[in-house]
PDB file of C-alpha atoms in Angstrom:
ATOM      1  CA  MET A   1     126.158 211.398 204.404  1.00 40.00           C
ATOM      2  CA  GLN A   2     130.217 211.909 204.098  1.00 36.00           C
ATOM      3  CA  ALA A   3     129.271 214.629 201.291  1.00 39.00           C
ATOM      4  CA  ALA A   4     128.483 216.445 204.199  1.00 41.00           C
ATOM      5  CA  VAL A   5     131.158 216.403 206.412  1.00 37.00           C
ATOM      6  CA  LYS A   6     133.695 216.619 203.934  1.00 41.00           C
ATOM      7  CA  THR A   7     131.730 220.068 203.106  1.00 38.00           C
ATOM      8  CA  GLN A   8     131.602 220.839 206.997  1.00 42.00           C
ATOM      9  CA  ARG A   9     135.331 220.017 206.925  1.00 41.00           C
ATOM     10  CA  ARG A  10     136.037 222.386 203.643  1.00 40.00           C
ATOM     11  CA  ARG A  11     134.284 225.351 205.364  1.00 40.00           C
ATOM     12  CA  SER A  12     135.497 224.870 208.558  1.00 43.00           C
ATOM     13  CA  LEU A  13     139.258 224.537 207.154  1.00 42.00           C
ATOM     14  CA  SER A  14     138.913 227.584 205.023  1.00 39.00           C
ATOM     15  CA  ARG A  15     137.750 230.058 207.816  1.00 41.00           C
ATOM     16  CA  PHE A  16     140.702 228.308 210.526  1.00 40.00           C
ATOM     17  CA  ARG A  17     143.182 229.087 207.235  1.00 39.00           C
ATOM     18  CA  ARG A  18     141.679 232.820 206.897  1.00 36.00           C
ATOM     19  CA  HIS A  19     143.345 233.441 209.859  1.00 39.00           C
ATOM     20  CA  THR A  20     146.829 231.513 209.915  1.00 37.00           C
ATOM     21  CA  ASN A  21     148.473 232.785 207.172  1.00 40.00           C
ATOM     22  CA  THR A  22     149.652 235.873 209.101  1.00 41.00           C
ATOM     23  CA  GLY A  23     152.424 234.698 210.779  1.00 44.00           C
ATOM     24  CA  HIS A  24     155.538 236.069 208.086  1.00 47.00           C
ATOM     25  CA  SER A  25     155.174 240.170 208.237  1.00 42.00           C
ATOM     26  CA  ARG A  26     157.279 241.071 210.784  1.00 46.00           C
ATOM     27  CA  CYS A  27     158.657 244.268 209.743  1.00 49.00           C
ATOM     28  CA  PHE A  28     159.155 246.661 206.774  1.00 46.00           C
ATOM     29  CA  PHE A  29     161.647 248.767 205.536  1.00 47.00           C
ATOM     30  CA  ALA A  30     163.052 250.502 202.393  1.00 46.00           C
ATOM     31  CA  MET A  31     165.937 248.405 200.551  1.00 46.00           C
ATOM     32  CA  ASP A  32     167.786 247.718 197.185  1.00 48.00           C
ATOM     33  CA  PRO A  33     164.865 246.783 194.345  1.00 43.00           C
ATOM     34  CA  VAL A  34     166.682 244.154 193.013  1.00 41.00           C
ATOM     35  CA  HIS A  35     166.654 242.168 196.354  1.00 58.00           C
ATOM     36  CA  ALA A  36     170.348 240.681 194.854  1.00 69.00           C
ATOM     37  CA  CYS A  37     172.210 240.035 198.535  1.00 72.00           C
ATOM     38  CA  PHE A  38     169.242 238.001 199.489  1.00 74.00           C
ATOM     39  CA  LYS A  39     168.500 236.520 196.189  1.00 76.00           C
ATOM     40  CA  GLU A  40     172.206 235.374 196.071  1.00 78.00           C
ATOM     41  CA  LYS A  41     171.541 232.678 199.645  1.00 81.00           C
ATOM     42  CA  ILE A  42     167.553 231.841 198.434  1.00 85.00           C
ATOM     43  CA  GLY A  43     167.488 227.397 199.453  1.00 85.00           C
ATOM     44  CA  GLU A  44     170.875 227.912 201.473  1.00 87.00           C
ATOM     45  CA  VAL A  45     171.182 226.955 205.057  1.00 90.00           C
ATOM     46  CA  LEU A  46     172.137 230.132 206.838  1.00 89.00           C
ATOM     47  CA  LEU A  47     173.168 230.236 210.164  1.00 90.00           C
ATOM     48  CA  PRO A  48     172.563 232.624 213.873  1.00 89.00           C
ATOM     49  CA  GLY A  49     174.619 235.145 213.328  1.00 87.00           C
ATOM     50  CA  ASP A  50     174.948 236.019 209.426  1.00 88.00           C
ATOM     51  CA  VAL A  51     174.193 239.250 208.720  1.00 86.00           C
ATOM     52  CA  PHE A  52     172.922 240.669 204.961  1.00 80.00           C
ATOM     53  CA  SER A  53     174.809 244.750 204.486  1.00 72.00           C
ATOM     54  CA  PHE A  54     172.933 246.726 201.980  1.00 62.00           C
ATOM     55  CA  ARG A  55     174.141 250.098 199.924  1.00 55.00           C
ATOM     56  CA  LEU A  56     171.291 251.804 198.626  1.00 52.00           C
ATOM     57  CA  PRO A  57     171.870 252.993 194.773  1.00 52.00           C
ATOM     58  CA  GLU A  58     171.552 256.697 194.603  1.00 53.00           C
ATOM     59  CA  SER A  59     169.568 258.084 191.583  1.00 51.00           C
ATOM     60  CA  GLY A  60     171.072 260.933 189.352  1.00 52.00           C
ATOM     61  CA  ASP A  61     169.550 263.545 191.077  1.00 54.00           C
ATOM     62  CA  GLY A  62     171.084 262.143 194.471  1.00 51.00           C
ATOM     63  CA  SER A  63     168.054 260.451 196.138  1.00 52.00           C
ATOM     64  CA  VAL A  64     167.870 257.306 197.228  1.00 49.00           C
ATOM     65  CA  LYS A  65     165.782 254.366 195.330  1.00 51.00           C
ATOM     66  CA  THR A  66     163.881 252.662 197.853  1.00 54.00           C
ATOM     67  CA  ASP A  67     161.773 249.646 198.085  1.00 62.00           C
ATOM     68  CA  LYS A  68     159.698 247.596 201.039  1.00 74.00           C
ATOM     69  CA  ILE A  69     160.930 243.913 201.816  1.00 77.00           C
ATOM     70  CA  ILE A  70     159.080 241.935 204.372  1.00 80.00           C
ATOM     71  CA  CYS A  71     161.453 239.706 206.846  1.00 81.00           C
ATOM     72  CA  GLY A  72     159.624 236.688 208.268  1.00 80.00           C
ATOM     73  CA  PRO A  73     160.354 234.487 211.061  1.00 79.00           C
ATOM     74  CA  GLY A  74     164.194 234.412 211.281  1.00 84.00           C
ATOM     75  CA  LEU A  75     165.358 237.508 210.662  1.00 86.00           C
ATOM     76  CA  ARG A  76     165.894 240.892 212.188  1.00 85.00           C
ATOM     77  CA  ARG A  77     166.504 244.477 211.586  1.00 82.00           C
ATOM     78  CA  ASN A  78     169.340 245.973 212.651  1.00 81.00           C
ATOM     79  CA  GLY A  79     169.738 249.415 211.419  1.00 76.00           C
ATOM     80  CA  GLU A  80     170.774 249.457 207.785  1.00 75.00           C
ATOM     81  CA  GLU A  81     171.765 245.554 208.277  1.00 82.00           C
ATOM     82  CA  VAL A  82     169.561 242.205 208.501  1.00 86.00           C
ATOM     83  CA  GLN A  83     170.777 240.192 210.502  1.00 87.00           C
ATOM     84  CA  VAL A  84     169.480 235.903 210.759  1.00 90.00           C
ATOM     85  CA  CYS A  85     168.361 234.743 214.246  1.00 87.00           C
ATOM     86  CA  LYS A  86     167.577 231.192 213.485  1.00 85.00           C
ATOM     87  CA  SER A  87     169.087 228.673 211.631  1.00 86.00           C
ATOM     88  CA  GLY A  88     167.306 227.152 208.304  1.00 87.00           C
ATOM     89  CA  ILE A  89     167.110 227.911 204.848  1.00 88.00           C
ATOM     90  CA  LEU A  90     166.081 231.323 203.297  1.00 89.00           C
ATOM     91  CA  ARG A  91     162.954 231.205 201.443  1.00 85.00           C
ATOM     92  CA  HIS A  92     161.727 233.014 199.382  1.00 83.00           C
ATOM     93  CA  LYS A  93     157.956 234.427 198.055  1.00 81.00           C
ATOM     94  CA  PRO A  94     157.267 237.020 195.517  1.00 80.00           C
ATOM     95  CA  PRO A  95     157.197 239.821 195.254  1.00 78.00           C
ATOM     96  CA  ASN A  96     159.582 240.771 198.333  1.00 80.00           C
ATOM     97  CA  MET A  97     158.782 238.040 201.249  1.00 82.00           C
ATOM     98  CA  TYR A  98     161.970 236.603 203.067  1.00 84.00           C
ATOM     99  CA  TRP A  99     161.888 234.103 206.024  1.00 84.00           C
ATOM    100  CA  ILE A 100     163.480 231.481 207.254  1.00 85.00           C
ATOM    101  CA  ASP A 101     162.098 227.487 207.063  1.00 82.00           C
ATOM    102  CA  SER A 102     163.423 225.826 210.228  1.00 78.00           C
ATOM    103  CA  GLN A 103     162.325 223.002 211.761  1.00 75.00           C
ATOM    104  CA  GLN A 104     162.324 224.289 215.322  1.00 75.00           C
ATOM    105  CA  ARG A 105     159.681 222.814 217.810  1.00 72.00           C
ATOM    106  CA  ARG A 106     159.461 225.746 220.310  1.00 81.00           C
ATOM    107  CA  TYR A 107     156.755 227.959 219.562  1.00 87.00           C
ATOM    108  CA  VAL A 108     157.362 232.150 219.630  1.00 86.00           C
ATOM    109  CA  PRO A 109     154.516 233.757 220.126  1.00 89.00           C
ATOM    110  CA  ALA A 110     154.053 236.573 217.236  1.00 87.00           C
ATOM    111  CA  LYS A 111     151.433 239.773 217.089  1.00 88.00           C
ATOM    112  CA  GLY A 112     148.396 238.283 214.070  1.00 89.00           C
ATOM    113  CA  GLU A 113     148.939 234.880 214.549  1.00 91.00           C
ATOM    114  CA  SER A 114     146.244 232.585 214.648  1.00 93.00           C
ATOM    115  CA  VAL A 115     146.743 229.882 216.987  1.00 95.00           C
ATOM    116  CA  ILE A 116     144.905 226.703 219.328  1.00 96.00           C
ATOM    117  CA  GLY A 117     145.221 227.276 222.554  1.00 95.00           C
ATOM    118  CA  ILE A 118     143.975 224.839 226.377  1.00 95.00           C
ATOM    119  CA  VAL A 119     142.181 227.294 229.022  1.00 95.00           C
ATOM    120  CA  THR A 120     143.988 226.424 231.718  1.00 95.00           C
ATOM    121  CA  ALA A 121     142.183 229.037 234.498  1.00 94.00           C
ATOM    122  CA  LYS A 122     139.870 231.149 235.515  1.00 91.00           C
ATOM    123  CA  SER A 123     140.639 234.887 236.592  1.00 85.00           C
ATOM    124  CA  GLY A 124     137.897 236.898 237.413  1.00 84.00           C
ATOM    125  CA  ASP A 125     137.822 238.635 234.111  1.00 88.00           C
ATOM    126  CA  ILE A 126     140.681 237.326 232.339  1.00 93.00           C
ATOM    127  CA  PHE A 127     140.654 232.946 230.525  1.00 94.00           C
ATOM    128  CA  LYS A 128     144.731 231.798 231.278  1.00 95.00           C
ATOM    129  CA  VAL A 129     145.608 229.696 228.451  1.00 95.00           C
ATOM    130  CA  ASP A 130     148.391 227.387 227.350  1.00 95.00           C
ATOM    131  CA  VAL A 131     149.385 228.065 223.794  1.00 94.00           C
ATOM    132  CA  GLY A 132     152.948 226.353 224.116  1.00 91.00           C
ATOM    133  CA  GLY A 133     155.244 229.146 224.514  1.00 88.00           C
ATOM    134  CA  SER A 134     157.443 230.714 227.323  1.00 87.00           C
ATOM    135  CA  GLU A 135     153.939 232.050 229.446  1.00 90.00           C
ATOM    136  CA  GLN A 136     150.160 231.726 229.176  1.00 93.00           C
ATOM    137  CA  ALA A 137     148.421 234.079 226.903  1.00 94.00           C
ATOM    138  CA  SER A 138     145.595 236.273 228.816  1.00 94.00           C
ATOM    139  CA  LEU A 139     142.098 236.037 227.289  1.00 94.00           C
ATOM    140  CA  SER A 140     139.578 238.537 228.200  1.00 93.00           C
ATOM    141  CA  TYR A 141     135.804 237.051 228.356  1.00 92.00           C
ATOM    142  CA  LEU A 142     134.735 240.389 225.888  1.00 92.00           C
ATOM    143  CA  ALA A 143     137.074 239.010 223.568  1.00 92.00           C
ATOM    144  CA  PHE A 144     133.941 236.366 222.143  1.00 92.00           C
ATOM    145  CA  GLU A 145     131.414 237.535 219.352  1.00 91.00           C
ATOM    146  CA  GLY A 146     128.115 239.036 221.563  1.00 88.00           C
ATOM    147  CA  ALA A 147     130.245 238.410 224.559  1.00 87.00           C
ATOM    148  CA  THR A 148     128.881 240.984 227.297  1.00 88.00           C
ATOM    149  CA  LYS A 149     128.757 241.464 231.146  1.00 86.00           C
ATOM    150  CA  ARG A 150     125.925 240.268 231.346  1.00 88.00           C
ATOM    151  CA  ASN A 151     126.437 237.709 228.196  1.00 90.00           C
ATOM    152  CA  ARG A 152     129.746 235.514 229.347  1.00 89.00           C
ATOM    153  CA  PRO A 153     130.465 232.960 227.141  1.00 90.00           C
ATOM    154  CA  ASN A 154     130.678 229.237 228.118  1.00 89.00           C
ATOM    155  CA  VAL A 155     133.839 228.560 228.728  1.00 91.00           C
ATOM    156  CA  GLN A 156     135.142 225.687 231.075  1.00 91.00           C
ATOM    157  CA  VAL A 157     138.965 225.181 232.265  1.00 93.00           C
ATOM    158  CA  GLY A 158     140.353 222.567 229.548  1.00 92.00           C
ATOM    159  CA  ASP A 159     138.717 223.766 226.704  1.00 93.00           C
ATOM    160  CA  LEU A 160     140.039 224.345 223.489  1.00 95.00           C
ATOM    161  CA  VAL A 161     140.146 227.845 222.084  1.00 95.00           C
ATOM    162  CA  TYR A 162     141.233 229.222 218.684  1.00 95.00           C
ATOM    163  CA  GLY A 163     142.356 232.678 218.559  1.00 95.00           C
ATOM    164  CA  GLN A 164     144.509 235.564 217.322  1.00 94.00           C
ATOM    165  CA  PHE A 165     147.730 237.457 219.402  1.00 94.00           C
ATOM    166  CA  THR A 166     146.885 241.149 219.561  1.00 92.00           C
ATOM    167  CA  ILE A 167     149.408 241.414 221.716  1.00 90.00           C
ATOM    168  CA  ALA A 168     152.657 239.770 221.197  1.00 88.00           C
ATOM    169  CA  ASN A 169     156.075 240.490 222.353  1.00 84.00           C
ATOM    170  CA  LYS A 170     159.679 240.337 225.381  1.00 80.00           C
ATOM    171  CA  ASP A 171     158.250 242.227 227.383  1.00 83.00           C
ATOM    172  CA  MET A 172     154.837 241.875 227.925  1.00 87.00           C
ATOM    173  CA  GLU A 173     151.657 239.134 228.620  1.00 90.00           C
ATOM    174  CA  PRO A 174     150.675 237.869 225.194  1.00 93.00           C
ATOM    175  CA  GLU A 175     146.844 238.854 224.787  1.00 94.00           C
ATOM    176  CA  LEU A 176     144.130 236.631 222.508  1.00 94.00           C
ATOM    177  CA  VAL A 177     141.361 237.183 221.084  1.00 94.00           C
ATOM    178  CA  CYS A 178     138.801 235.405 219.430  1.00 94.00           C
ATOM    179  CA  ILE A 179     137.226 237.803 217.336  1.00 92.00           C
ATOM    180  CA  ASP A 180     137.920 239.805 214.176  1.00 89.00           C
ATOM    181  CA  SER A 181     138.342 243.185 213.899  1.00 87.00           C
ATOM    182  CA  CYS A 182     134.707 243.605 212.818  1.00 87.00           C
ATOM    183  CA  GLY A 183     133.502 242.100 216.485  1.00 86.00           C
ATOM    184  CA  ARG A 184     132.797 238.827 214.012  1.00 89.00           C
ATOM    185  CA  ALA A 185     133.796 235.270 215.297  1.00 89.00           C
ATOM    186  CA  ASN A 186     134.905 234.567 211.088  1.00 88.00           C
ATOM    187  CA  GLY A 187     136.066 230.984 212.830  1.00 88.00           C
ATOM    188  CA  MET A 188     137.191 231.539 216.118  1.00 93.00           C
ATOM    189  CA  GLY A 189     136.341 230.706 219.684  1.00 92.00           C
ATOM    190  CA  VAL A 190     135.677 227.271 221.614  1.00 93.00           C
ATOM    191  CA  PHE A 191     135.855 223.887 219.373  1.00 91.00           C
ATOM    192  CA  GLY A 192     137.615 220.780 220.022  1.00 82.00           C
ATOM    193  CA  ALA A 193     134.248 218.173 220.407  1.00 81.00           C
ATOM    194  CA  ASP A 194     135.384 214.600 219.932  1.00 85.00           C
ATOM    195  CA  GLY A 195     138.369 215.403 218.466  1.00 89.00           C
ATOM    196  CA  LEU A 196     142.320 214.593 218.975  1.00 93.00           C
ATOM    197  CA  LEU A 197     144.870 216.914 219.376  1.00 94.00           C
ATOM    198  CA  PHE A 198     148.435 216.725 219.008  1.00 93.00           C
ATOM    199  CA  LYS A 199     151.539 218.379 218.054  1.00 93.00           C
ATOM    200  CA  LEU A 200     153.803 218.786 214.641  1.00 91.00           C
ATOM    201  CA  SER A 201     156.605 221.026 214.270  1.00 87.00           C
ATOM    202  CA  LEU A 202     156.488 224.562 213.119  1.00 86.00           C
ATOM    203  CA  GLY A 203     157.523 223.854 209.525  1.00 84.00           C
ATOM    204  CA  LEU A 204     155.138 220.789 208.751  1.00 88.00           C
ATOM    205  CA  VAL A 205     152.605 222.644 210.082  1.00 90.00           C
ATOM    206  CA  ARG A 206     153.262 225.847 207.693  1.00 86.00           C
ATOM    207  CA  ARG A 207     152.875 223.318 204.952  1.00 87.00           C
ATOM    208  CA  LEU A 208     149.785 222.976 206.187  1.00 90.00           C
ATOM    209  CA  LEU A 209     148.596 226.078 205.963  1.00 89.00           C
ATOM    210  CA  ALA A 210     149.902 226.982 202.648  1.00 85.00           C
ATOM    211  CA  PRO A 211     147.004 228.237 199.689  1.00 83.00           C
ATOM    212  CA  GLN A 212     147.560 225.172 198.510  1.00 84.00           C
ATOM    213  CA  SER A 213     148.854 222.588 200.000  1.00 86.00           C
ATOM    214  CA  GLU A 214     149.595 219.306 198.278  1.00 87.00           C
ATOM    215  CA  ILE A 215     149.638 217.241 202.267  1.00 89.00           C
ATOM    216  CA  VAL A 216     146.133 218.499 202.631  1.00 88.00           C
ATOM    217  CA  LYS A 217     145.158 217.864 198.730  1.00 88.00           C
ATOM    218  CA  ASP A 218     146.445 213.887 199.818  1.00 86.00           C
ATOM    219  CA  LEU A 219     144.497 213.817 202.721  1.00 87.00           C
ATOM    220  CA  GLU A 220     141.182 214.297 201.370  1.00 86.00           C
ATOM    221  CA  LYS A 221     141.268 211.614 199.173  1.00 83.00           C
ATOM    222  CA  ILE A 222     141.827 209.238 202.381  1.00 85.00           C
ATOM    223  CA  PHE A 223     138.749 209.848 204.553  1.00 85.00           C
ATOM    224  CA  PRO A 224     136.279 213.073 204.814  1.00 89.00           C
ATOM    225  CA  PHE A 225     137.766 215.201 208.097  1.00 89.00           C
ATOM    226  CA  GLU A 226     137.814 217.769 210.062  1.00 92.00           C
ATOM    227  CA  LEU A 227     140.951 220.139 210.489  1.00 92.00           C
ATOM    228  CA  VAL A 228     142.749 222.838 212.455  1.00 94.00           C
ATOM    229  CA  VAL A 229     145.893 224.240 212.566  1.00 94.00           C
ATOM    230  CA  GLY A 230     147.249 226.836 214.591  1.00 94.00           C
ATOM    231  CA  MET A 231     150.780 228.240 213.813  1.00 92.00           C
ATOM    232  CA  ASN A 232     152.047 227.097 217.216  1.00 92.00           C
ATOM    233  CA  GLY A 233     152.144 223.634 216.164  1.00 91.00           C
ATOM    234  CA  ARG A 234     149.324 222.711 217.368  1.00 94.00           C
ATOM    235  CA  VAL A 235     147.107 220.377 214.908  1.00 95.00           C
ATOM    236  CA  TRP A 236     143.206 219.327 215.840  1.00 95.00           C
ATOM    237  CA  VAL A 237     141.382 216.917 213.552  1.00 94.00           C
ATOM    238  CA  LYS A 238     138.305 215.321 213.845  1.00 93.00           C
ATOM    239  CA  SER A 239     136.732 211.816 211.027  1.00 90.00           C
ATOM    240  CA  LYS A 240     134.127 210.070 210.997  1.00 90.00           C
ATOM    241  CA  THR A 241     135.179 207.131 213.432  1.00 91.00           C
ATOM    242  CA  VAL A 242     137.833 207.071 216.245  1.00 91.00           C
ATOM    243  CA  GLN A 243     139.788 204.456 214.082  1.00 91.00           C
ATOM    244  CA  GLN A 244     139.878 207.306 211.225  1.00 90.00           C
ATOM    245  CA  THR A 245     140.796 209.874 213.498  1.00 92.00           C
ATOM    246  CA  LEU A 246     143.958 207.630 214.447  1.00 92.00           C
ATOM    247  CA  ILE A 247     144.483 207.000 211.384  1.00 90.00           C
ATOM    248  CA  MET A 248     144.606 210.301 210.134  1.00 90.00           C
ATOM    249  CA  THR A 249     146.611 211.074 213.348  1.00 91.00           C
ATOM    250  CA  ASN A 250     149.631 208.619 212.739  1.00 91.00           C
ATOM    251  CA  VAL A 251     149.327 209.812 208.844  1.00 90.00           C
ATOM    252  CA  LEU A 252     150.067 213.648 209.266  1.00 91.00           C
ATOM    253  CA  GLU A 253     153.276 212.542 211.993  1.00 89.00           C
ATOM    254  CA  THR A 254     154.622 210.796 209.507  1.00 89.00           C
ATOM    255  CA  CYS A 255     154.821 213.299 206.942  1.00 86.00           C
ATOM    256  CA  GLU A 256     158.034 215.758 208.578  1.00 81.00           C
ATOM    257  CA  ASN A 257     160.273 214.077 206.709  1.00 81.00           C
ATOM    258  CA  MET A 258     158.479 211.925 203.040  1.00 84.00           C
ATOM    259  CA  THR A 259     159.002 212.927 199.802  1.00 84.00           C
ATOM    260  CA  SER A 260     155.913 213.779 197.980  1.00 83.00           C
ATOM    261  CA  GLN A 261     156.355 210.986 195.932  1.00 87.00           C
ATOM    262  CA  GLN A 262     156.516 208.328 199.463  1.00 87.00           C
ATOM    263  CA  ARG A 263     153.441 210.621 200.368  1.00 87.00           C
ATOM    264  CA  GLN A 264     151.276 209.903 198.050  1.00 85.00           C
ATOM    265  CA  THR A 265     152.276 205.971 197.894  1.00 88.00           C
ATOM    266  CA  LEU A 266     151.576 205.944 201.740  1.00 87.00           C
ATOM    267  CA  PHE A 267     148.166 207.683 201.373  1.00 85.00           C
ATOM    268  CA  LYS A 268     147.701 205.448 198.754  1.00 85.00           C
ATOM    269  CA  ARG A 269     147.936 202.415 200.434  1.00 86.00           C
ATOM    270  CA  VAL A 270     145.811 204.088 203.865  1.00 85.00           C
ATOM    271  CA  ALA A 271     143.179 205.087 200.815  1.00 81.00           C
ATOM    272  CA  GLU A 272     142.828 200.983 199.981  1.00 80.00           C
ATOM    273  CA  GLY A 273     142.661 199.728 203.684  1.00 74.00           C
ATOM    274  CA  SER A 274     146.576 198.076 203.246  1.00 60.00           C
ATOM    275  CA  LEU A 275     147.834 199.306 206.178  1.00 59.00           C
TER     276      LEU A 275
END
């Protein structure tokens, strides 16, 4: 039975991860291929208002040598400069992705990010969904796999939905969909029966969604469980019993400021039943 539950958890987690790792790329532009200005500051704390200025090198024929750089959360392009708009540590992912790793709890919707939302109201053909941002997102009843005017999805107020932003900017209401570009659900839609929903910091959520997350690997050694993680800081977990579900929730909440060694010691004590 445990093997079957564990297999189900892994499949569920892999489906949701496929959608949630799209949150870093925000803008593309040409820059110095050596990325010298950024590399000098990798791992350092930056504050809002810090600016990176660039001078593009010219080749022998007078043309400018350019390369693409991807600016993630916390960085914003302004002409030939890149401005820091969040306080945190500058991170780098090869070959050309840079972002600010911050510990903020307020979520700002971004196009392409997958989130966990709570249905708060039905308004005609639109569902209103609370995603933890400054305003609610809209979700059309046609934005579900197999949905038609006659075959409407069974969505009730209070249901949890896992969806992806198609529109998210400061001038328009955010819009969610529960299908991919091929019209398939691919892990999205209504979920959450018998599980527990709670909130973590956005920094810890990104660590959970990393392709080879050490935290998730350590959690697998404790109990078989199902885990759904949204980029908006909401996490849903379900284990075999209510007690195990509560243990998993408390363990995840304590991982925020723990080192790798402290976390492994805690997980080992939990697995042995000493806590």
